PDB file of C-alpha atoms in Angstrom:
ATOM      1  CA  UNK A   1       9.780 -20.775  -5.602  1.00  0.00           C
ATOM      2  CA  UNK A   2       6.781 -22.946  -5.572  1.00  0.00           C
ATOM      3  CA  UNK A   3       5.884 -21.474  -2.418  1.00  0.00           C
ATOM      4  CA  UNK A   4       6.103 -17.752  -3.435  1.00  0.00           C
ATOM      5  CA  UNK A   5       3.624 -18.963  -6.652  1.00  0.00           C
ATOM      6  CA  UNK A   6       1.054 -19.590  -4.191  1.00  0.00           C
ATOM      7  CA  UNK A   7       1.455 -16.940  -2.076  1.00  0.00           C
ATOM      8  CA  UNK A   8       0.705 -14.596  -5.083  1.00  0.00           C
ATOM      9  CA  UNK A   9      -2.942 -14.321  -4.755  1.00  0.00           C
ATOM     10  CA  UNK A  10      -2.734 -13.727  -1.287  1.00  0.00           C
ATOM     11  CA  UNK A  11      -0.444 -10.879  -1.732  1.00  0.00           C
ATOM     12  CA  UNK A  12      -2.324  -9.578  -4.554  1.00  0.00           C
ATOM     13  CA  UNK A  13      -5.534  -9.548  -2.033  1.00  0.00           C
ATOM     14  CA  UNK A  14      -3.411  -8.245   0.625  1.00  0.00           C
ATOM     15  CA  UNK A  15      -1.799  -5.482  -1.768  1.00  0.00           C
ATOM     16  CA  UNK A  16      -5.371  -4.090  -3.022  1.00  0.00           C
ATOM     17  CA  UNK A  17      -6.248  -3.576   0.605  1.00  0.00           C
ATOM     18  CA  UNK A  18      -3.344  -1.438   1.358  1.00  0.00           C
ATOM     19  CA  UNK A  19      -3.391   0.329  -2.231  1.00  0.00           C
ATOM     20  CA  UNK A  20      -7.183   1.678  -1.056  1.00  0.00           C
ATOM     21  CA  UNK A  21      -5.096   2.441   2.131  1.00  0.00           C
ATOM     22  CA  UNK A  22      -2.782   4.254  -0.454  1.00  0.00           C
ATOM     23  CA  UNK A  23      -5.349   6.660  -1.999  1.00  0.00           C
ATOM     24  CA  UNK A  24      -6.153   7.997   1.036  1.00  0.00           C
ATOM     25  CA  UNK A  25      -2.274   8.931   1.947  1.00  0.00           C
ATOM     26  CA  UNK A  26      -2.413  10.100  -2.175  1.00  0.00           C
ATOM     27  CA  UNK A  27      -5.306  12.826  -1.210  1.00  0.00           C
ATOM     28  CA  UNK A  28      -3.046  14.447   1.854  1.00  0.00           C
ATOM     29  CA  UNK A  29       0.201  13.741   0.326  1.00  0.00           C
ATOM     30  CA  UNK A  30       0.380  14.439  -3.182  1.00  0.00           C
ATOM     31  CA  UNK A  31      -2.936  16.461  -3.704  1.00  0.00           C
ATOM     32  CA  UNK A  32      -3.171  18.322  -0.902  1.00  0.00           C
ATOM     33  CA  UNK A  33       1.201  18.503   0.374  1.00  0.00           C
ATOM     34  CA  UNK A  34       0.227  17.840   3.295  1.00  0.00           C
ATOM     35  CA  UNK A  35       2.295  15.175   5.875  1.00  0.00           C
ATOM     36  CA  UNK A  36      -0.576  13.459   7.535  1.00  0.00           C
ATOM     37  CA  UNK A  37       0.713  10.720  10.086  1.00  0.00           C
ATOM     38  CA  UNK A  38      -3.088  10.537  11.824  1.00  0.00           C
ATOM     39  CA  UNK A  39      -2.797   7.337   9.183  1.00  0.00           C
ATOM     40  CA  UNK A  40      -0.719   4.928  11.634  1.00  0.00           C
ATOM     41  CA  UNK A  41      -4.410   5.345  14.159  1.00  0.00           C
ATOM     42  CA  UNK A  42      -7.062   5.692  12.217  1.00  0.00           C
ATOM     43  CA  UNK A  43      -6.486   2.134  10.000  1.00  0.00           C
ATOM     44  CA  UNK A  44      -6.740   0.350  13.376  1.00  0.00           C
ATOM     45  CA  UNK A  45     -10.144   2.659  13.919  1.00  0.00           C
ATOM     46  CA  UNK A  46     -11.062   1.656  11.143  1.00  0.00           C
ATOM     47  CA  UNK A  47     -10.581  -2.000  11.992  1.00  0.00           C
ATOM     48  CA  UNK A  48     -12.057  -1.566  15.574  1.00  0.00           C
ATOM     49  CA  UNK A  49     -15.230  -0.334  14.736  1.00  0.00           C
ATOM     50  CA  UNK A  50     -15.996  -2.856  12.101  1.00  0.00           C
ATOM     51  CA  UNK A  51     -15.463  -5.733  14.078  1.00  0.00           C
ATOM     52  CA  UNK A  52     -17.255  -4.309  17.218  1.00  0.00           C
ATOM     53  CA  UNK A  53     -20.105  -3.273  15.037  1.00  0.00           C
ATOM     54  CA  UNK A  54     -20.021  -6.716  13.548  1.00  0.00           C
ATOM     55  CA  UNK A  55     -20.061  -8.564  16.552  1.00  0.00           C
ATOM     56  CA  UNK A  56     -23.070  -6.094  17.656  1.00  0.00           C
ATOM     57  CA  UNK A  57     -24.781  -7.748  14.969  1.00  0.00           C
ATOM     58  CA  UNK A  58     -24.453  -5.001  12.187  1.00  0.00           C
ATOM     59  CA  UNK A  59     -24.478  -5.819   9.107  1.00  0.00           C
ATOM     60  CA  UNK A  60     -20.654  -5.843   7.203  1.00  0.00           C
ATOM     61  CA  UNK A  61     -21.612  -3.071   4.617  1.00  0.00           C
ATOM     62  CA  UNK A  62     -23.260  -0.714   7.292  1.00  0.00           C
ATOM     63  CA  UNK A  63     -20.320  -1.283   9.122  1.00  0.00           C
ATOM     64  CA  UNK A  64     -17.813  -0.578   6.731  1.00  0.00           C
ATOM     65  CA  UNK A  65     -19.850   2.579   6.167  1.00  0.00           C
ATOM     66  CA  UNK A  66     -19.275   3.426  10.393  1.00  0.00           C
ATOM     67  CA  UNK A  67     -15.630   2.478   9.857  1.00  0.00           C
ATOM     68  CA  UNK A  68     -14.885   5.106   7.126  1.00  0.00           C
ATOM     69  CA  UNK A  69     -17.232   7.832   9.383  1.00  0.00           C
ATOM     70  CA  UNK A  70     -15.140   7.135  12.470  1.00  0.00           C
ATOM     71  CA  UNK A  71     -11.570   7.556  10.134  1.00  0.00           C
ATOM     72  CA  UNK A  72     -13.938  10.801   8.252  1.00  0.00           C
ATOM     73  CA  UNK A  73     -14.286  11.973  12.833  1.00  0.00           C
ATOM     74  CA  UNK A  74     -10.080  11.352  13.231  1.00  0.00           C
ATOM     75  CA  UNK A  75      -9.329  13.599   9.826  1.00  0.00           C
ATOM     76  CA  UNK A  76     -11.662  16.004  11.379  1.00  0.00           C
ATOM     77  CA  UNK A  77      -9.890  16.458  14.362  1.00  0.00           C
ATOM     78  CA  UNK A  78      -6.250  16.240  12.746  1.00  0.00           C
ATOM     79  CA  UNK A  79      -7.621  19.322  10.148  1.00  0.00           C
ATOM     80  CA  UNK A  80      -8.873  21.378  13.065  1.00  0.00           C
ATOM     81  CA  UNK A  81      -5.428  21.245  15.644  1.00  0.00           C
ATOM     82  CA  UNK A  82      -3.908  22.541  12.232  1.00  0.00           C
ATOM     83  CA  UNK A  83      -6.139  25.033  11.450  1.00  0.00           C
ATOM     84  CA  UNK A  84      -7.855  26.042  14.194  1.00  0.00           C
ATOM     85  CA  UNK A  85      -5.231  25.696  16.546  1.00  0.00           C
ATOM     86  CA  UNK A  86      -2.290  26.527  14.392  1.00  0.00           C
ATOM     87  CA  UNK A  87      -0.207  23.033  15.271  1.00  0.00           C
ATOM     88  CA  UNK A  88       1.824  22.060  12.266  1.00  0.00           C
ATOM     89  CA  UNK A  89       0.739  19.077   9.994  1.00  0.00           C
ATOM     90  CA  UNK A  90       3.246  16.187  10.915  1.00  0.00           C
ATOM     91  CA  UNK A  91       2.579  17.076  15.150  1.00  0.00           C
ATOM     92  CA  UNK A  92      -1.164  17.622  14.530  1.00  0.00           C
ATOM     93  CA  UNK A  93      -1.078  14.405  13.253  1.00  0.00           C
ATOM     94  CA  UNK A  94       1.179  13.176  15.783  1.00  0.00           C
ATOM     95  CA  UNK A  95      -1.312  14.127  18.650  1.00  0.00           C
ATOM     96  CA  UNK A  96      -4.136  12.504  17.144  1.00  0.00           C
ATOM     97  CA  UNK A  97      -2.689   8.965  16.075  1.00  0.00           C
ATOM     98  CA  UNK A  98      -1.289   9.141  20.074  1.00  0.00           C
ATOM     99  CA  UNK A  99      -5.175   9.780  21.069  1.00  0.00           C
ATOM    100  CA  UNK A 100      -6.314   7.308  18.798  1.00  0.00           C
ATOM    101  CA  UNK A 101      -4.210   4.624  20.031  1.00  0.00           C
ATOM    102  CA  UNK A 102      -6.205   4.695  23.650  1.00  0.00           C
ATOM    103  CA  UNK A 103      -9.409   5.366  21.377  1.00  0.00           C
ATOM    104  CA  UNK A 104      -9.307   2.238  19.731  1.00  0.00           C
ATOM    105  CA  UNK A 105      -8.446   0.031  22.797  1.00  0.00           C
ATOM    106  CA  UNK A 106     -11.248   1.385  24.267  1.00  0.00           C
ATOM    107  CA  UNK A 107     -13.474   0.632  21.151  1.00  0.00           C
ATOM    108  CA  UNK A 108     -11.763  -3.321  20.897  1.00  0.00           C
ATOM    109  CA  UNK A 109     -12.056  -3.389  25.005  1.00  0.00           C
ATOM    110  CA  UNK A 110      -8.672  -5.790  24.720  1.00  0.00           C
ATOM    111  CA  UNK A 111      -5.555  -5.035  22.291  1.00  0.00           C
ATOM    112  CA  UNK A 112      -6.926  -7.624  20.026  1.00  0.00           C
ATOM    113  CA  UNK A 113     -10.595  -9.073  19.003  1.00  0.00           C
ATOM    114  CA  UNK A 114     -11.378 -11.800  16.317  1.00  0.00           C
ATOM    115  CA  UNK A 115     -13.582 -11.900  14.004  1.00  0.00           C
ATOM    116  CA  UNK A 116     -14.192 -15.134  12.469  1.00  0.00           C
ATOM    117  CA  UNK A 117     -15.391 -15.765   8.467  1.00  0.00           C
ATOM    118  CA  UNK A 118     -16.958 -19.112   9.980  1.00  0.00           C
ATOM    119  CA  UNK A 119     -19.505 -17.013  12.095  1.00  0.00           C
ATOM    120  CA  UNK A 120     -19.894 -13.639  10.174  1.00  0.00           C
ATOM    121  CA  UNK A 121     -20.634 -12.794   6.868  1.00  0.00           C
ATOM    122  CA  UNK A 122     -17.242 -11.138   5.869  1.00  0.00           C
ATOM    123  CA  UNK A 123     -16.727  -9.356   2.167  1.00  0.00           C
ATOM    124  CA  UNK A 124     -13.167 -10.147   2.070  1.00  0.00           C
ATOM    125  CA  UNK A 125     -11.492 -12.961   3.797  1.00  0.00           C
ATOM    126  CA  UNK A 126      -8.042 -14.624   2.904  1.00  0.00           C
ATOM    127  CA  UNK A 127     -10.253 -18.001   3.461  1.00  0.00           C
ATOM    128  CA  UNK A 128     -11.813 -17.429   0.215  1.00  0.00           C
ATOM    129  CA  UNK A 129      -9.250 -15.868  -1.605  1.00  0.00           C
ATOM    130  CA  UNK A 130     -11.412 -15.223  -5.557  1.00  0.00           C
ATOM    131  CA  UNK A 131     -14.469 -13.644  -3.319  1.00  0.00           C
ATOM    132  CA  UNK A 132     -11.677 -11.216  -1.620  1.00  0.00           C
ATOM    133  CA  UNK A 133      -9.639 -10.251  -4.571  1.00  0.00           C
ATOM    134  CA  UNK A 134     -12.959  -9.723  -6.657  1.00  0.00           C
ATOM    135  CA  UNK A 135     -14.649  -7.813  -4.257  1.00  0.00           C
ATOM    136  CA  UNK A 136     -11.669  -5.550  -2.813  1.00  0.00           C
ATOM    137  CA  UNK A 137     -10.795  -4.507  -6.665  1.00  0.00           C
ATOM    138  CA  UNK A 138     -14.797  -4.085  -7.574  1.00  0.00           C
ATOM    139  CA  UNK A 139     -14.246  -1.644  -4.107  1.00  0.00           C
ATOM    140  CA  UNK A 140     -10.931  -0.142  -5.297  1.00  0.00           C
ATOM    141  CA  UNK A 141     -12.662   0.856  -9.011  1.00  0.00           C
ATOM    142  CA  UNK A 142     -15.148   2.407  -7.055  1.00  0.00           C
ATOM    143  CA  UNK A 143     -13.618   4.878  -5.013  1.00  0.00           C
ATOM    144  CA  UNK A 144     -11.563   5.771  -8.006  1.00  0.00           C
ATOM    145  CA  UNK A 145     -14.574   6.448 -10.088  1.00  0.00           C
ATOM    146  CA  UNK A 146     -15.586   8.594  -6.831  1.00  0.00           C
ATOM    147  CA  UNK A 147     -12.841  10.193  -6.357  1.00  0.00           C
ATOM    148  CA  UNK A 148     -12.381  11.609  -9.639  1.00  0.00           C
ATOM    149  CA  UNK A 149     -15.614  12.592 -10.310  1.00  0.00           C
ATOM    150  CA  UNK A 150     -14.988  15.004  -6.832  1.00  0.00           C
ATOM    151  CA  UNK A 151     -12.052  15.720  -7.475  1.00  0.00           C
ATOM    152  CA  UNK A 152     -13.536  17.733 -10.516  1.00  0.00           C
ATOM    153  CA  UNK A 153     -16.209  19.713  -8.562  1.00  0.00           C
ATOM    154  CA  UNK A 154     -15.768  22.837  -6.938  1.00  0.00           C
ATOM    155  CA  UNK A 155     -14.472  21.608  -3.427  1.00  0.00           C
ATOM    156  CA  UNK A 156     -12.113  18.939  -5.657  1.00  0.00           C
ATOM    157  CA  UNK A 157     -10.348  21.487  -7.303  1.00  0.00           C
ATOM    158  CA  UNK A 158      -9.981  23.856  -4.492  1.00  0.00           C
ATOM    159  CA  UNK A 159      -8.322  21.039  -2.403  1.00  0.00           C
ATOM    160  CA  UNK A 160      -6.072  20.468  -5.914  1.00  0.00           C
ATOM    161  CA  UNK A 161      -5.724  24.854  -5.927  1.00  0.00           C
ATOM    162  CA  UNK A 162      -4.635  24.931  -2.422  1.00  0.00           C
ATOM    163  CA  UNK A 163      -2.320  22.308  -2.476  1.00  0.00           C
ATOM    164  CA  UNK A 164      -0.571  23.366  -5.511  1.00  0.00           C
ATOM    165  CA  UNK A 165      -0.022  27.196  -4.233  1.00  0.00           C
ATOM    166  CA  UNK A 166      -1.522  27.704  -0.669  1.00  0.00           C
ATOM    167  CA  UNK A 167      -1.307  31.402  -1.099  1.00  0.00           C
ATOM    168  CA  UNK A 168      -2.288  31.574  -4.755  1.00  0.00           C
ATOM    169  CA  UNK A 169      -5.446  29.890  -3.250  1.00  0.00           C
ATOM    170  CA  UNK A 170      -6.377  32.178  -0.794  1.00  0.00           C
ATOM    171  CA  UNK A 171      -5.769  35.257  -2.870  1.00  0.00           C
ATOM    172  CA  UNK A 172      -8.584  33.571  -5.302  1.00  0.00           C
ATOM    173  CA  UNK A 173     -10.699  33.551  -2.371  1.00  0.00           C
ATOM    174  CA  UNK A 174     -10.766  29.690  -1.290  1.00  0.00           C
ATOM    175  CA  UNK A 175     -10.990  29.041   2.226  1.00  0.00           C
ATOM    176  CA  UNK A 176      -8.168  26.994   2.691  1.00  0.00           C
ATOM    177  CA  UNK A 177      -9.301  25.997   6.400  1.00  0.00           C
ATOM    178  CA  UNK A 178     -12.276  24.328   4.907  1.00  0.00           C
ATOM    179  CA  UNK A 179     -10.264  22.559   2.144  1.00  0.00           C
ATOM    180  CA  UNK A 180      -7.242  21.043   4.351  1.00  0.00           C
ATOM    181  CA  UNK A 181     -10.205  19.811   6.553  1.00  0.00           C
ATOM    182  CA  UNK A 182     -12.600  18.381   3.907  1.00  0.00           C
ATOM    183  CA  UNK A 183      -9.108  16.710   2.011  1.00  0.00           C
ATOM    184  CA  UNK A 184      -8.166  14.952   5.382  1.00  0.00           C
ATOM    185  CA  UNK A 185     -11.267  14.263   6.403  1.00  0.00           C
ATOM    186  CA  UNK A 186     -11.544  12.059   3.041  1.00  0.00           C
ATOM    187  CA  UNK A 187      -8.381  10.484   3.349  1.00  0.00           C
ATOM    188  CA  UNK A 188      -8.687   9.329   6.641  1.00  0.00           C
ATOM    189  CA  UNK A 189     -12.285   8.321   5.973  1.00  0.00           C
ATOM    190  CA  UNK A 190     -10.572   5.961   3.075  1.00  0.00           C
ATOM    191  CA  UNK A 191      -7.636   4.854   4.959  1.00  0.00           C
ATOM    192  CA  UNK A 192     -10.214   4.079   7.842  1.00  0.00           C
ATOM    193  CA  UNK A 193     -12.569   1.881   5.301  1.00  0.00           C
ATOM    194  CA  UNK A 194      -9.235  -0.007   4.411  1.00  0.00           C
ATOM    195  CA  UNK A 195      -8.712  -1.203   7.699  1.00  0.00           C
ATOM    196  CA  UNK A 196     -12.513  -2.583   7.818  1.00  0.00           C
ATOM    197  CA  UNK A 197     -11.491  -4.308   4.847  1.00  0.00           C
ATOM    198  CA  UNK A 198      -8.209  -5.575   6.448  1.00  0.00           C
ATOM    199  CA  UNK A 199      -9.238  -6.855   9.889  1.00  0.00           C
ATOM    200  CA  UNK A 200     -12.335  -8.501   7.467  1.00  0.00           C
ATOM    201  CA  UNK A 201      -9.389 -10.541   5.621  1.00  0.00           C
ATOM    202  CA  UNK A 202      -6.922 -10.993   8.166  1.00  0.00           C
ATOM    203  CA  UNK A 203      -9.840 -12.401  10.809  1.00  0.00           C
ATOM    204  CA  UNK A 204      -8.913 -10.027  13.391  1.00  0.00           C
ATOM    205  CA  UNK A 205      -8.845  -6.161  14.550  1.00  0.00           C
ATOM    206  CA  UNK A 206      -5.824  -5.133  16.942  1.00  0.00           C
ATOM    207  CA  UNK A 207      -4.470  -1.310  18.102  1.00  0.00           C
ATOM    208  CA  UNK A 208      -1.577  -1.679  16.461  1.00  0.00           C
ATOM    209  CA  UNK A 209      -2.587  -3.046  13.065  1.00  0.00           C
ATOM    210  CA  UNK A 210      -1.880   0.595  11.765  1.00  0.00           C
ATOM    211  CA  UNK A 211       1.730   0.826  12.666  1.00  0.00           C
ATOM    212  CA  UNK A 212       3.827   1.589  10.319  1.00  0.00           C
ATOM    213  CA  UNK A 213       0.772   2.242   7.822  1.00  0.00           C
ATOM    214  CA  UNK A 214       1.979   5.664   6.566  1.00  0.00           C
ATOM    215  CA  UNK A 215       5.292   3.867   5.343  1.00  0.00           C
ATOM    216  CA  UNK A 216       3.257   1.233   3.519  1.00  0.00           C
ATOM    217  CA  UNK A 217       1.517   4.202   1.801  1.00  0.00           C
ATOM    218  CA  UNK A 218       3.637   6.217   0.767  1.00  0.00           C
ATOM    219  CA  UNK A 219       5.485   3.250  -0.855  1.00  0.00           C
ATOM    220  CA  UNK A 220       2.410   2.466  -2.627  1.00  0.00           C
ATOM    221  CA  UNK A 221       1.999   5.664  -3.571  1.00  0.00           C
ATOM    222  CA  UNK A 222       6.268   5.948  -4.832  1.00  0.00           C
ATOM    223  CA  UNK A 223       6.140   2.710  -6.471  1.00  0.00           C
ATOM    224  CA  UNK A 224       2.973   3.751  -8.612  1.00  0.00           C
ATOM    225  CA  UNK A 225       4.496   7.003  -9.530  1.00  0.00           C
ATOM    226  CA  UNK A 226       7.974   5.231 -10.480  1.00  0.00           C
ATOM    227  CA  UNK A 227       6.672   2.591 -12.429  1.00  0.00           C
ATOM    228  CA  UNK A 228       3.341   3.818 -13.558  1.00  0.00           C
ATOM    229  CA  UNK A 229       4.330   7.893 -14.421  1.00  0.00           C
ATOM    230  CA  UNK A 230       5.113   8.421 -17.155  1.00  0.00           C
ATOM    231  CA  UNK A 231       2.157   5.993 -18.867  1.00  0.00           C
ATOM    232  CA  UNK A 232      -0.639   6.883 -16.403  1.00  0.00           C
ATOM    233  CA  UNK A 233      -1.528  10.713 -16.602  1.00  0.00           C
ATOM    234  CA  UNK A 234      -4.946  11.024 -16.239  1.00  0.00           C
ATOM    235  CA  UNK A 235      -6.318  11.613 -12.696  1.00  0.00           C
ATOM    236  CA  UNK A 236      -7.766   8.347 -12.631  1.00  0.00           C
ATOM    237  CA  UNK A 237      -5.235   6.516 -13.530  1.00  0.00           C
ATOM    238  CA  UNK A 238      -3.018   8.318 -11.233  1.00  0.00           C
ATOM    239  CA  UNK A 239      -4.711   6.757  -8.362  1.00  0.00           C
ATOM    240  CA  UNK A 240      -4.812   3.408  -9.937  1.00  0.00           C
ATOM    241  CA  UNK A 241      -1.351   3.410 -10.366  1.00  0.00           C
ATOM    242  CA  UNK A 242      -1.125   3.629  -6.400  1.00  0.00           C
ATOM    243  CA  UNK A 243      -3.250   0.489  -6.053  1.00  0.00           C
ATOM    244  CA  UNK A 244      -0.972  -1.031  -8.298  1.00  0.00           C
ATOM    245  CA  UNK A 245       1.857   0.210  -6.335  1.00  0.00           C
ATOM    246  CA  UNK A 246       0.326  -1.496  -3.639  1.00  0.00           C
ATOM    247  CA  UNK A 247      -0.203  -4.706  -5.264  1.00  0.00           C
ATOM    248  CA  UNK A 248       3.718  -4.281  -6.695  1.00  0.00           C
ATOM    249  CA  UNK A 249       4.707  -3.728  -2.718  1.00  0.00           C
ATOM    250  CA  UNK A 250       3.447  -6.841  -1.682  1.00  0.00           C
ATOM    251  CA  UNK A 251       4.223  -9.244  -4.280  1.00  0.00           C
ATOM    252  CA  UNK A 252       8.000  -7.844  -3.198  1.00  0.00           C
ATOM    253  CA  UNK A 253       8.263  -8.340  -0.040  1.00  0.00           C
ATOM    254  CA  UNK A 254       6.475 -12.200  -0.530  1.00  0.00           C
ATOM    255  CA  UNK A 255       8.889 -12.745  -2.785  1.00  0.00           C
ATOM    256  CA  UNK A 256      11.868 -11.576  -0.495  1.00  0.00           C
ATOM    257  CA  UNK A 257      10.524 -13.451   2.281  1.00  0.00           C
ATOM    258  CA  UNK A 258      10.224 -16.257   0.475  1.00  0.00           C
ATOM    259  CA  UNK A 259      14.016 -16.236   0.317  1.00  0.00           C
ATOM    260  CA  UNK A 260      14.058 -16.782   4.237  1.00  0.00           C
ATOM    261  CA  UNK A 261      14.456 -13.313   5.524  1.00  0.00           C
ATOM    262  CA  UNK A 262      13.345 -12.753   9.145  1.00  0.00           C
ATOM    263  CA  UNK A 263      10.412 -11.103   9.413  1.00  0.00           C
ATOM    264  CA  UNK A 264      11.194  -9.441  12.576  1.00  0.00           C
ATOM    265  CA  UNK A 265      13.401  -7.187   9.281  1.00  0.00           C
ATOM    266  CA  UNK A 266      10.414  -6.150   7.595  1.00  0.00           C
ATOM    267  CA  UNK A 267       9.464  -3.073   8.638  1.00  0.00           C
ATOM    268  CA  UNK A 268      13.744  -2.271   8.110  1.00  0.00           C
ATOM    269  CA  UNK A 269      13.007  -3.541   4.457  1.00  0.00           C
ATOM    270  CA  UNK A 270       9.764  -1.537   3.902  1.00  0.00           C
ATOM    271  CA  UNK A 271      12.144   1.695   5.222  1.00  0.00           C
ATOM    272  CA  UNK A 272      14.397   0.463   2.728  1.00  0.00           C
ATOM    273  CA  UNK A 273      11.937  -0.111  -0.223  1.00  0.00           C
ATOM    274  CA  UNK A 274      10.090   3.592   0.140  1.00  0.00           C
ATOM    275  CA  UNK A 275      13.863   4.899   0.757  1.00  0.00           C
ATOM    276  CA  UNK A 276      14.799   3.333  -2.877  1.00  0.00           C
ATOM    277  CA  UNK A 277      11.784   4.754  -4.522  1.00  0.00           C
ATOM    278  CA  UNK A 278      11.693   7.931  -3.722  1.00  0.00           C
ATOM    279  CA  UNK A 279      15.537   8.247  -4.474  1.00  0.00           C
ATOM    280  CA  UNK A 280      15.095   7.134  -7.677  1.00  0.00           C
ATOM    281  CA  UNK A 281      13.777   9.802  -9.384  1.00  0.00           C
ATOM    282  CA  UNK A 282      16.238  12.223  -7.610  1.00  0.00           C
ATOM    283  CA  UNK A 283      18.896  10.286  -8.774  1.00  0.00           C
ATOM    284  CA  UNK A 284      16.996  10.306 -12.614  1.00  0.00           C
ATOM    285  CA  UNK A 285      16.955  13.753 -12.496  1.00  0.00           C
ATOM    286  CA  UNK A 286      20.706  14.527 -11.176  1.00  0.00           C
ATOM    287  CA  UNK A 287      21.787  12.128 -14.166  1.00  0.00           C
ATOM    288  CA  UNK A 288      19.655  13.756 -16.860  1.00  0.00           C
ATOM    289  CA  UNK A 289      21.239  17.106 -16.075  1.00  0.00           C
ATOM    290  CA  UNK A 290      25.194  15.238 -15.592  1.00  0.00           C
ATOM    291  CA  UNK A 291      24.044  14.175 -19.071  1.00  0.00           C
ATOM    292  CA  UNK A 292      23.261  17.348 -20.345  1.00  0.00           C
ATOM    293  CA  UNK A 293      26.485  19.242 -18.913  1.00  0.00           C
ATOM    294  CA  UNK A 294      28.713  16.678 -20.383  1.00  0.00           C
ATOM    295  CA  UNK A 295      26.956  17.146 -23.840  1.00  0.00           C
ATOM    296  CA  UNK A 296      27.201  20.816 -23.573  1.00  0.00           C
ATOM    297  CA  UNK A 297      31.326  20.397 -22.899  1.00  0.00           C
ATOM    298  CA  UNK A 298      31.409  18.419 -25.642  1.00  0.00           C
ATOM    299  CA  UNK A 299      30.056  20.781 -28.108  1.00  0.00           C
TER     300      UNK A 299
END
């Protein structure tokens, strides 16, 4: 137990990371209803071009800024094999996390490349664990305070219009080409900047940092909603319940590996985990109306 204590922090850091990861799948997911799986790629772009840029001698905020342009580029191209090519959301996203892959090894040169806190002046490092979680949440707070302020403009509630009725959308005249494209262009942009941050606190960038990421996500993203819903019902706090979520994600699966699972079973426990939380409000919903039937018999 004592061990799992002091791991906290470090999944606290490690959660706050992945819950910025988390807005991003929030924006195509639950704002826009769109299934974006570019997200496995462009965290390990996002990754890649930080530590190249870093090692190029650019400085870590300018390069967290290339990071989220190069995941803003990958968005871009998902949006347009949807719309301007007609390919459905989960293979248009398919086709570019598959590109992506040889993308990034290209970027990197090698499947893997360091990037040590000793020689670079990092933001977020699990070396200095108070630095990391201070300035990943002062990060987090600010892309929520972004977020909803654009998320109230004009383009923030057409993305919010066309994701709640698509055809409703375009009847009012939204061009709902240009709003699929400018939502996953965001999100990927954000999921991108989160893997700067993690290859900054891990010490290293490698291609296939990102797999899996879309599972991480969306459990960050169910375990917000299931926890967090029915307190948290401003926009806002919406997407700080997902940060939470992340935060909640890690802490769990410390904890269980603390108990001396194999971690060669966590991805089959992180299956498991988003598998649990998203049946759980089915499962809610099915006994509210059992409930209600019964009731009705009764009287």
């Amino acid at each position: 137990m004592g061990a799992f204590v002091n791991a906290i922090p470090g999944a606290i850091g490690q959660g706050l990371i992945w819950g910025i990861m988390a807005i991003g799948v929030y924006v195509t997911f639950r704002v826009l209803d769109f299934a974006d799986l570019t997200v496995d790629g462009t965290l390990a772009t996002g990754g890649a071009v930080l530590v190249m840029s870093m090692i190029a001698g650019v400085n870590v905020y300018v390069a967290l800024i290339l990071a989220f342009l190069a995941g803003c580029l990958a968005g871009l191209v998902t949006g347009l094999l949807n719309t301007a090519f007609g390919i459905p959301p989960i293979l248009a996203g398919i086709l570019t996390q598959l590109a992506l892959y040889s993308v990034n090894l290209r970027i990197l040169g090698k499947s893997n490349q360091a990037l040590s806190v000793y020689k670079y002046d990092l933001i977020a490092s699990m070396t200095n664990i108070t630095k990391a979680l201070i300035a990943v949440a002062i990060i987090a707070v600010a892309i929520i305070a972004i977020l909803y302020w654009f998320f109230d403009t004009e383009i923030g509630h057409s993305i919010r219009a066309t994701g709640s009725n698509m055809n409703m959308a375009r009847a009012n005249g939204i061009n709902i080409n240009f709003t699929k494209i400018a939502a996953l262009v965001l999100s990927n942009g954000l999921v991108a900047l989160a893997g700067g941050l993690l290859a900054q606190y891990q010490g290293f960038a490698d291609v296939n940092m990102g797999r899996g990421a879309i599972v991480v996500g969306l459990a960050a993203v169910i375990i917000g909603e299931v926890v967090f819903g029915k307190i948290f019902k401003n926009f806002a706090l919406k997407l700080l319940s997902v940060v939470f979520g992340g935060i909640i994600y890690y802490i769990v699966m410390q904890f269980v590996i603390s108990l001396g699972l194999n971690t060669d079973d966590l991805k089959m426990l992180t299956a498991a985990i988003v598998a649990i939380f998203l049946g759980i409000p089915y499962l809610k919903s099915r006994y509210a109306q059992t409930h209600v039937k019964s009731k009705e018999v009764k009287d």
